[in-house]
Structures are given as C-alpha cells and as structure tokens.
Amino acid sequence: MQRDPEPSGGIHPLLAGRFSPYRFDASAAVDDDSLRLLLEAARWAPSAGNSQPWGFFASRPGEPDHERVVRHLAPSSARWATNAGLLVVTLTRRHVDATELLYSEFADYDLGQAIAHMTLQAEALGLASHQFRAFDMEGLTKELAPNPGWSIVSMVALGKAAGEPPEGRGRRSVADLLAAPWALS
C-alpha cells in the first residue's frame, strides 16, 4: 500500500489542513457564537429521508456539565481531550421510542455526515477537532441518561491545537481506496 504524505493539488485548504491533534491549548475557549456555528453546520448535513437522527451533548471547561463528561474519559484520551475548549458527545437515534424497531439503518452514517460538517466548520473557525471513542460508554450513558432510542456513539474534542500537524501525515492513495475492497490479501 502506497501512502501519499501530502494532499493532491486542488483539494480545498480546509480539508488539506485538517488534522486530529493530540494537544489542545487549554487557555483557548470556544465561545458561544462558535459553538452555535458548529451545531448549525451539523444541522445542515444530509440524512436519509431528512431524518436527521443525530443529537449532541456539548460541554466546555468551567461549565458544570464538563466534569460529567471528563470523568468518563479513558486515560489515553484524558491526557489530551481534557484541554480541548469543547467536548461534544455524539448521539444517534437508531430506534423508535422504546421499541426495537429501527428508526434508520443509516443513522450512524448520517451522524458521521453531521460530524464531518461540524469538523469543516471548526476548520473554518480556526479550530481543530479530534474524533474519538476512548471513554467508558456504559458509564457515560448512565451519567447522561439519553432518552429511549438514543445511543451515544463517539466524542469530538474541539479547540485550538497546541502545535502544528505532524510532518508527512500518512494517507492511503486514491488508487488503494478504489482497489482495496477487491484486492486479495
């Protein structure tokens, strides 16, 4: 598998410059207007049947709800995510009410679209984002107690990155993206 260290010419600078930092500037707050714009960007993401099966729990350092989220981070993510200006718990609605009837078989995919929109808006605001799943899912679910049918999926840390992107970030080649599903291992 070949890896292209730099994006090809023509890719939008917001996409080319995006990286997932492992260090955030703890002194850089995410203000109310930025939070509103991040959520607005997610709101406008496409979804199957316009179902919009996503929801968020946002918390910032110094706010009462922040500790409710931080205490459930795994040690590996607590080292860096705690310093982010914003932690967003992402949820999807996979079921209708308290039944096992699927709301949307595309709910997780649609949530991913909303998060992609949010991360591009973050880049436009000069913020970095790092999506992750290193937290106690069961404990966080008990802590936040989402309504029936809603499931926590992941978290996103957003804020000012402390430091620059690493040199030569590896990415699979476009040719590999097209061939990998059919290539013999």
PDB file of C-alpha atoms in Angstrom, residues 19-151:
ATOM      1  CA  PHE A  19      -5.601  17.048  11.361  1.00  0.00           C
ATOM      2  CA  SER A  20      -6.554  15.440  14.658  1.00  0.00           C
ATOM      3  CA  PRO A  21      -4.341  16.991  17.350  1.00  0.00           C
ATOM      4  CA  TYR A  22      -3.266  15.180  20.479  1.00  0.00           C
ATOM      5  CA  ARG A  23      -2.642  18.503  22.215  1.00  0.00           C
ATOM      6  CA  PHE A  24      -5.052  21.396  22.715  1.00  0.00           C
ATOM      7  CA  ASP A  25      -4.394  24.884  24.080  1.00  0.00           C
ATOM      8  CA  ALA A  26      -6.158  24.800  27.459  1.00  0.00           C
ATOM      9  CA  SER A  27      -6.321  28.613  27.554  1.00  0.00           C
ATOM     10  CA  ALA A  28      -8.305  28.888  24.290  1.00  0.00           C
ATOM     11  CA  ALA A  29     -12.046  28.882  24.941  1.00  0.00           C
ATOM     12  CA  VAL A  30     -14.715  28.014  22.389  1.00  0.00           C
ATOM     13  CA  ASP A  31     -17.188  30.886  22.652  1.00  0.00           C
ATOM     14  CA  ASP A  32     -20.979  30.724  22.360  1.00  0.00           C
ATOM     15  CA  ASP A  33     -21.007  32.015  18.781  1.00  0.00           C
ATOM     16  CA  SER A  34     -18.509  29.373  17.649  1.00  0.00           C
ATOM     17  CA  LEU A  35     -20.497  26.647  19.409  1.00  0.00           C
ATOM     18  CA  ARG A  36     -23.659  27.861  17.671  1.00  0.00           C
ATOM     19  CA  LEU A  37     -21.930  27.791  14.262  1.00  0.00           C
ATOM     20  CA  LEU A  38     -20.554  24.285  14.852  1.00  0.00           C
ATOM     21  CA  LEU A  39     -24.015  22.974  15.717  1.00  0.00           C
ATOM     22  CA  GLU A  40     -25.589  24.885  12.832  1.00  0.00           C
ATOM     23  CA  ALA A  41     -23.133  23.262  10.395  1.00  0.00           C
ATOM     24  CA  ALA A  42     -24.059  19.824  11.755  1.00  0.00           C
ATOM     25  CA  ARG A  43     -27.750  20.680  11.488  1.00  0.00           C
ATOM     26  CA  TRP A  44     -27.436  21.213   7.728  1.00  0.00           C
ATOM     27  CA  ALA A  45     -25.842  17.826   6.989  1.00  0.00           C
ATOM     28  CA  PRO A  46     -27.692  15.464   4.647  1.00  0.00           C
ATOM     29  CA  SER A  47     -29.502  12.441   6.072  1.00  0.00           C
ATOM     30  CA  ALA A  48     -31.596   9.545   4.795  1.00  0.00           C
ATOM     31  CA  GLY A  49     -35.155  10.744   4.324  1.00  0.00           C
ATOM     32  CA  ASN A  50     -34.132  14.007   6.028  1.00  0.00           C
ATOM     33  CA  SER A  51     -34.460  12.095   9.319  1.00  0.00           C
ATOM     34  CA  GLN A  52     -31.578  13.997  10.987  1.00  0.00           C
ATOM     35  CA  PRO A  53     -31.069  11.203  13.561  1.00  0.00           C
ATOM     36  CA  TRP A  54     -28.297  12.930  15.493  1.00  0.00           C
ATOM     37  CA  GLY A  55     -28.009  14.737  18.774  1.00  0.00           C
ATOM     38  CA  PHE A  56     -25.215  16.266  20.821  1.00  0.00           C
ATOM     39  CA  PHE A  57     -24.216  16.959  24.404  1.00  0.00           C
ATOM     40  CA  ALA A  58     -21.726  19.846  24.441  1.00  0.00           C
ATOM     41  CA  SER A  59     -19.617  20.835  27.435  1.00  0.00           C
ATOM     42  CA  ARG A  60     -16.817  23.324  27.977  1.00  0.00           C
ATOM     43  CA  PRO A  61     -14.223  23.611  30.744  1.00  0.00           C
ATOM     44  CA  GLY A  62     -15.613  25.572  33.671  1.00  0.00           C
ATOM     45  CA  GLU A  63     -19.207  24.571  32.954  1.00  0.00           C
ATOM     46  CA  PRO A  64     -20.993  22.179  35.353  1.00  0.00           C
ATOM     47  CA  ASP A  65     -21.590  19.509  32.684  1.00  0.00           C
ATOM     48  CA  HIS A  66     -17.932  19.318  31.652  1.00  0.00           C
ATOM     49  CA  GLU A  67     -16.896  17.193  34.629  1.00  0.00           C
ATOM     50  CA  ARG A  68     -19.817  14.851  33.906  1.00  0.00           C
ATOM     51  CA  VAL A  69     -18.137  14.028  30.590  1.00  0.00           C
ATOM     52  CA  VAL A  70     -14.451  14.254  31.583  1.00  0.00           C
ATOM     53  CA  ARG A  71     -14.752  11.723  34.400  1.00  0.00           C
ATOM     54  CA  HIS A  72     -15.654   9.037  31.832  1.00  0.00           C
ATOM     55  CA  LEU A  73     -12.658   9.581  29.521  1.00  0.00           C
ATOM     56  CA  ALA A  74     -10.209   6.694  29.216  1.00  0.00           C
ATOM     57  CA  PRO A  75      -6.699   7.572  30.441  1.00  0.00           C
ATOM     58  CA  SER A  76      -5.450   7.567  26.840  1.00  0.00           C
ATOM     59  CA  SER A  77      -7.867  10.328  25.801  1.00  0.00           C
ATOM     60  CA  ALA A  78      -7.962  12.178  29.139  1.00  0.00           C
ATOM     61  CA  ARG A  79      -4.305  13.158  28.610  1.00  0.00           C
ATOM     62  CA  TRP A  80      -5.226  15.424  25.700  1.00  0.00           C
ATOM     63  CA  ALA A  81      -9.027  15.798  25.393  1.00  0.00           C
ATOM     64  CA  THR A  82      -9.420  17.430  28.805  1.00  0.00           C
ATOM     65  CA  ASN A  83      -7.618  20.529  27.494  1.00  0.00           C
ATOM     66  CA  ALA A  84      -9.920  20.992  24.490  1.00  0.00           C
ATOM     67  CA  GLY A  85     -12.142  24.061  24.580  1.00  0.00           C
ATOM     68  CA  LEU A  86     -15.200  21.918  23.851  1.00  0.00           C
ATOM     69  CA  LEU A  87     -16.136  18.268  24.242  1.00  0.00           C
ATOM     70  CA  VAL A  88     -19.104  17.070  22.206  1.00  0.00           C
ATOM     71  CA  VAL A  89     -20.745  13.729  22.919  1.00  0.00           C
ATOM     72  CA  THR A  90     -22.399  12.476  19.727  1.00  0.00           C
ATOM     73  CA  LEU A  91     -25.635  10.507  19.783  1.00  0.00           C
ATOM     74  CA  THR A  92     -27.792   8.856  17.194  1.00  0.00           C
ATOM     75  CA  ARG A  93     -31.404   7.781  17.237  1.00  0.00           C
ATOM     76  CA  ARG A  94     -31.442   4.231  15.951  1.00  0.00           C
ATOM     77  CA  HIS A  95     -34.804   3.123  17.359  1.00  0.00           C
ATOM     78  CA  VAL A  96     -38.337   4.463  17.558  1.00  0.00           C
ATOM     79  CA  ASP A  97     -39.337   5.210  21.138  1.00  0.00           C
ATOM     80  CA  ALA A  98     -38.670   2.245  23.466  1.00  0.00           C
ATOM     81  CA  THR A  99     -39.157  -0.411  20.760  1.00  0.00           C
ATOM     82  CA  GLU A 100     -36.573  -2.394  18.829  1.00  0.00           C
ATOM     83  CA  LEU A 101     -37.981  -1.011  15.560  1.00  0.00           C
ATOM     84  CA  LEU A 102     -35.103   0.562  13.662  1.00  0.00           C
ATOM     85  CA  TYR A 103     -35.515   4.278  13.093  1.00  0.00           C
ATOM     86  CA  SER A 104     -32.938   4.339  10.354  1.00  0.00           C
ATOM     87  CA  GLU A 105     -30.414   1.788   9.230  1.00  0.00           C
ATOM     88  CA  PHE A 106     -28.396   4.817   8.106  1.00  0.00           C
ATOM     89  CA  ALA A 107     -28.396   6.627  11.462  1.00  0.00           C
ATOM     90  CA  ASP A 108     -24.686   6.128  12.192  1.00  0.00           C
ATOM     91  CA  TYR A 109     -23.750   7.108   8.644  1.00  0.00           C
ATOM     92  CA  ASP A 110     -25.915  10.212   8.911  1.00  0.00           C
ATOM     93  CA  LEU A 111     -24.313  11.124  12.243  1.00  0.00           C
ATOM     94  CA  GLY A 112     -20.938  10.836  10.519  1.00  0.00           C
ATOM     95  CA  GLN A 113     -22.114  13.338   7.915  1.00  0.00           C
ATOM     96  CA  ALA A 114     -23.134  15.775  10.646  1.00  0.00           C
ATOM     97  CA  ILE A 115     -19.764  15.397  12.372  1.00  0.00           C
ATOM     98  CA  ALA A 116     -17.949  15.919   9.057  1.00  0.00           C
ATOM     99  CA  HIS A 117     -19.852  19.181   8.600  1.00  0.00           C
ATOM    100  CA  MET A 118     -19.008  20.180  12.163  1.00  0.00           C
ATOM    101  CA  THR A 119     -15.286  19.473  11.690  1.00  0.00           C
ATOM    102  CA  LEU A 120     -15.116  21.502   8.471  1.00  0.00           C
ATOM    103  CA  GLN A 121     -16.873  24.401  10.195  1.00  0.00           C
ATOM    104  CA  ALA A 122     -14.343  24.081  13.006  1.00  0.00           C
ATOM    105  CA  GLU A 123     -11.501  24.380  10.481  1.00  0.00           C
ATOM    106  CA  ALA A 124     -13.175  27.477   9.004  1.00  0.00           C
ATOM    107  CA  LEU A 125     -13.248  28.980  12.518  1.00  0.00           C
ATOM    108  CA  GLY A 126      -9.573  28.191  13.102  1.00  0.00           C
ATOM    109  CA  LEU A 127     -10.409  25.319  15.450  1.00  0.00           C
ATOM    110  CA  ALA A 128      -9.113  21.766  15.334  1.00  0.00           C
ATOM    111  CA  SER A 129     -11.098  18.640  16.046  1.00  0.00           C
ATOM    112  CA  HIS A 130     -10.287  15.125  17.145  1.00  0.00           C
ATOM    113  CA  GLN A 131     -12.943  12.420  16.991  1.00  0.00           C
ATOM    114  CA  PHE A 132     -12.538   9.533  19.405  1.00  0.00           C
ATOM    115  CA  ARG A 133     -14.143   6.611  21.220  1.00  0.00           C
ATOM    116  CA  ALA A 134     -11.758   6.142  24.176  1.00  0.00           C
ATOM    117  CA  PHE A 135     -14.255   6.578  27.024  1.00  0.00           C
ATOM    118  CA  ASP A 136     -16.450   4.473  29.275  1.00  0.00           C
ATOM    119  CA  MET A 137     -19.564   4.077  27.120  1.00  0.00           C
ATOM    120  CA  GLU A 138     -21.649   2.417  29.819  1.00  0.00           C
ATOM    121  CA  GLY A 139     -20.687   4.950  32.494  1.00  0.00           C
ATOM    122  CA  LEU A 140     -21.270   7.947  30.222  1.00  0.00           C
ATOM    123  CA  THR A 141     -24.630   6.572  29.114  1.00  0.00           C
ATOM    124  CA  LYS A 142     -25.698   6.189  32.758  1.00  0.00           C
ATOM    125  CA  GLU A 143     -24.379   9.675  33.538  1.00  0.00           C
ATOM    126  CA  LEU A 144     -26.170  11.471  30.704  1.00  0.00           C
ATOM    127  CA  ALA A 145     -29.243   9.178  30.570  1.00  0.00           C
ATOM    128  CA  PRO A 146     -30.338   9.854  26.988  1.00  0.00           C
ATOM    129  CA  ASN A 147     -33.975   9.227  26.127  1.00  0.00           C
ATOM    130  CA  PRO A 148     -35.006   5.749  24.926  1.00  0.00           C
ATOM    131  CA  GLY A 149     -33.926   5.094  21.358  1.00  0.00           C
ATOM    132  CA  TRP A 150     -30.885   7.376  21.584  1.00  0.00           C
ATOM    133  CA  SER A 151     -27.369   5.915  21.729  1.00  0.00           C
TER     134      SER A 151
END
